[in-house]
Coordinates of C-alpha atoms in Angstrom, one line a residue:
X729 CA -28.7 22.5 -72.3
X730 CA -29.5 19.0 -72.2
X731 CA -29.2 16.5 -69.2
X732 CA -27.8 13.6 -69.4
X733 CA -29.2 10.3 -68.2
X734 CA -27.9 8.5 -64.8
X735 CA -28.2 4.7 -64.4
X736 CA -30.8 4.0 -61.5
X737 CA -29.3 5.5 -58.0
X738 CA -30.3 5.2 -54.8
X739 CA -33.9 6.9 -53.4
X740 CA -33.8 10.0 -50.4
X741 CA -36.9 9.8 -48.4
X742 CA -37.7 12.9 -46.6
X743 CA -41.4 13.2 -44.2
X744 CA -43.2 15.5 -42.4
X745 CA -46.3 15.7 -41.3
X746 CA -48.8 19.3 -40.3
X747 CA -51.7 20.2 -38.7
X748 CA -53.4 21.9 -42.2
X749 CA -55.7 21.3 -44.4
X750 CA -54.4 19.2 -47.6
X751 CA -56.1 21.6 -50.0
X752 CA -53.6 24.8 -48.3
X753 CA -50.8 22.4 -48.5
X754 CA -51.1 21.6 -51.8
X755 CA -51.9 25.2 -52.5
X756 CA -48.6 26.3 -51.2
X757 CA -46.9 23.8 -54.0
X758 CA -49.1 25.1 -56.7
X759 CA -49.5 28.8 -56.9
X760 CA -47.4 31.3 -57.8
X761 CA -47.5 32.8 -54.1
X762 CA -47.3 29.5 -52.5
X763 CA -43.8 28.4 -54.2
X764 CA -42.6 31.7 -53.4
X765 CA -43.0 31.7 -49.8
X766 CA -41.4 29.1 -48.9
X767 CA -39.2 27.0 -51.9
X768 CA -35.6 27.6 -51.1
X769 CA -33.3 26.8 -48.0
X770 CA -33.4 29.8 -44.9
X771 CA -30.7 33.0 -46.9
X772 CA -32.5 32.6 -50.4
X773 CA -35.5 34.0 -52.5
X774 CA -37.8 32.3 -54.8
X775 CA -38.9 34.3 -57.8
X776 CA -41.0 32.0 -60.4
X777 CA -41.3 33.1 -63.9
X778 CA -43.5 30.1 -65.2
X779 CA -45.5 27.6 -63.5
X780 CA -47.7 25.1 -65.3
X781 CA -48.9 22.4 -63.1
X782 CA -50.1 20.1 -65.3
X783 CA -48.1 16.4 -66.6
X784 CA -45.4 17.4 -68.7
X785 CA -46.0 21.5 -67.6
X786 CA -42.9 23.5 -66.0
X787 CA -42.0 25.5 -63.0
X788 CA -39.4 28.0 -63.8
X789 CA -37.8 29.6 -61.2
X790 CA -34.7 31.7 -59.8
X791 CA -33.3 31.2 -56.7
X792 CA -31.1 33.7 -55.2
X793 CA -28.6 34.2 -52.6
X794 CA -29.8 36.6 -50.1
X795 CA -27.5 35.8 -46.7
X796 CA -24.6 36.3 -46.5
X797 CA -23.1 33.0 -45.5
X798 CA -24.8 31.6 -48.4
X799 CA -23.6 34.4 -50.8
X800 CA -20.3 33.1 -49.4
X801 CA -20.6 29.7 -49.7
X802 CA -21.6 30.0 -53.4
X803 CA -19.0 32.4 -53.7
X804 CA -16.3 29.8 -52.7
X805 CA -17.8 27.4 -54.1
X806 CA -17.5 29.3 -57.6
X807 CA -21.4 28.9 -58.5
X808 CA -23.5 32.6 -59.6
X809 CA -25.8 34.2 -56.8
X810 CA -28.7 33.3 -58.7
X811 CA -29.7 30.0 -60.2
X812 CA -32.3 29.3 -62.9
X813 CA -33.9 26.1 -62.7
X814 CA -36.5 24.3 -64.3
X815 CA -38.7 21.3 -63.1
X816 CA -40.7 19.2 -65.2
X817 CA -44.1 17.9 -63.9
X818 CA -44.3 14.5 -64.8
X819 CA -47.3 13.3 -62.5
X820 CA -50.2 15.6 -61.3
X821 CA -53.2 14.0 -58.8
X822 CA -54.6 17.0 -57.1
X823 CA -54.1 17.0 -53.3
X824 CA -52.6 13.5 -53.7
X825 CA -49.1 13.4 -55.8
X826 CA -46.3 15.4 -57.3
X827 CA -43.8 13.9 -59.0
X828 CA -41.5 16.0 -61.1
X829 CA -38.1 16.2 -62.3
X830 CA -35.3 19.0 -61.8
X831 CA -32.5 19.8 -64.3
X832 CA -29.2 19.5 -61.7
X833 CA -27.3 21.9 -64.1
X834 CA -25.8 23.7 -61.5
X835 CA -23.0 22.5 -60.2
X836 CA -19.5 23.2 -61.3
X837 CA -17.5 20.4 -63.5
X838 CA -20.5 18.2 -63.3
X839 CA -22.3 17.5 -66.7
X840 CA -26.1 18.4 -66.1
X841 CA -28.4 15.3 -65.3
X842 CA -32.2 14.9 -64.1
X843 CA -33.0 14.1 -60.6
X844 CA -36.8 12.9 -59.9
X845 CA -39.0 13.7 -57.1
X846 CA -42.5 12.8 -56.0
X847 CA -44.4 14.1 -53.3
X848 CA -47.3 12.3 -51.6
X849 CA -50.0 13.9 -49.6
X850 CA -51.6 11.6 -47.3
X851 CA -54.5 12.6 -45.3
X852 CA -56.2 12.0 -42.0
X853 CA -59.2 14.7 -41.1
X854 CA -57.1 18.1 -40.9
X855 CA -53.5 16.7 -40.8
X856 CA -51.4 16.2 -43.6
X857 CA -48.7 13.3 -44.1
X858 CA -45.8 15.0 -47.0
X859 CA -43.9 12.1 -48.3
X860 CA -40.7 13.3 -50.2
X861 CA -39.0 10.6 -52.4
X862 CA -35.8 12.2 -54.5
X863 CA -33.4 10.5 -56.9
X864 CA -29.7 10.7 -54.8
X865 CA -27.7 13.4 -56.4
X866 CA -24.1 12.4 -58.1
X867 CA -22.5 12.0 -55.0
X868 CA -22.7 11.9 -51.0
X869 CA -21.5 15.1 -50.9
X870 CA -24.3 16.7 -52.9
X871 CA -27.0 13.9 -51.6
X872 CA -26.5 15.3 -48.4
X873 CA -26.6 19.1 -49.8
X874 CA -29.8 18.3 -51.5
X875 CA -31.7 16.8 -48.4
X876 CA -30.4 19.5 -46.0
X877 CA -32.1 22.0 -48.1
X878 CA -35.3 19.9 -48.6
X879 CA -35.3 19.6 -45.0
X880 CA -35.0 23.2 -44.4
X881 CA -37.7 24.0 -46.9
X882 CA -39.9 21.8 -45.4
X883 CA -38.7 23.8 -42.3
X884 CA -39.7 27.0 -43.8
X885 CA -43.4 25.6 -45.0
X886 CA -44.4 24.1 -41.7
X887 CA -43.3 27.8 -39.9
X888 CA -45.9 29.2 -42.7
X889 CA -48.8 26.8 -42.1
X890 CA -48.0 27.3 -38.4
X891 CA -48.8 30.7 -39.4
X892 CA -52.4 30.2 -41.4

């Protein structure tokens, strides 16, 4: 399936900041066991079946409804339980940058189309600065989806360095 390509749109910024070191930070974005234990809004599960971090390497991944408000929601919202997705590394600089892009293929009645992310990881002693940049999504209704669930995944990965 191919995505088609968007003019320029607007740019989401997204930051948070924890007490960890960048090297478990960035180890939580590239392992297998990282991605899985925290990638996905609060009611879903990460499964990865592929991950190559590396510029032009892939993450492949399902994510599936486990909750049931979002097994409802999707449900209404005529979209499957589980998603495949892919992303597309486009820029690796260990325990600095991310940048990647994700096929948005999931929607229903919208034509596929890439959205591109970067990540920054700033540093100061034990504390790590996480700068999300994302493309906007097709509309303000789906923009706002798609940073409400960044948010929460963020969320979900300062509960587990909270945890370390």
């Amino acid at each position: 399936m191919s995505a088609q390509t968007q003019p320029a749109r607007r740019r989401i910024t997204i930051e948070r900041s924890f007490q960890a070191p960048v090297e478990e930070v960035w180890k939580l974005w590239t392992t297998r066991d990282g991605i899985e234990s925290w990638w996905g809004p609060d009611g879903f599960a990460v499964k990865v079946r592929e991950l190559d971090v590396r510029r032009g390497g892939e993450l492949l991944y399902d994510m599936t409804a486990i909750a049931p408000e979002q097994i409802e929601f999707l449900k209404k919202a005529g979209m499957q339980l589980t998603t495949p997705s892919r992303i597309t590394f486009v820029e690796v600089v260990p325990m600095h940058r991310l940048a990647f892009t994700q096929v948005a293929d999931f929607i229903p009645g919208v034509k596929p189309y890439e959205v591109a992310h970067s990540v920054d990881f700033e540093t100061s002693g034990q504390r790590v600065r996480m700068v999300l940049t994302m493309d906007a999504m097709h509309d303000d209704y789906w923009t706002k989806m798609a940073t409400m669930g960044w948010e929460n995944e963020f969320d979900r990965l300062g509960r587990l360095l909270q945890k370390a």
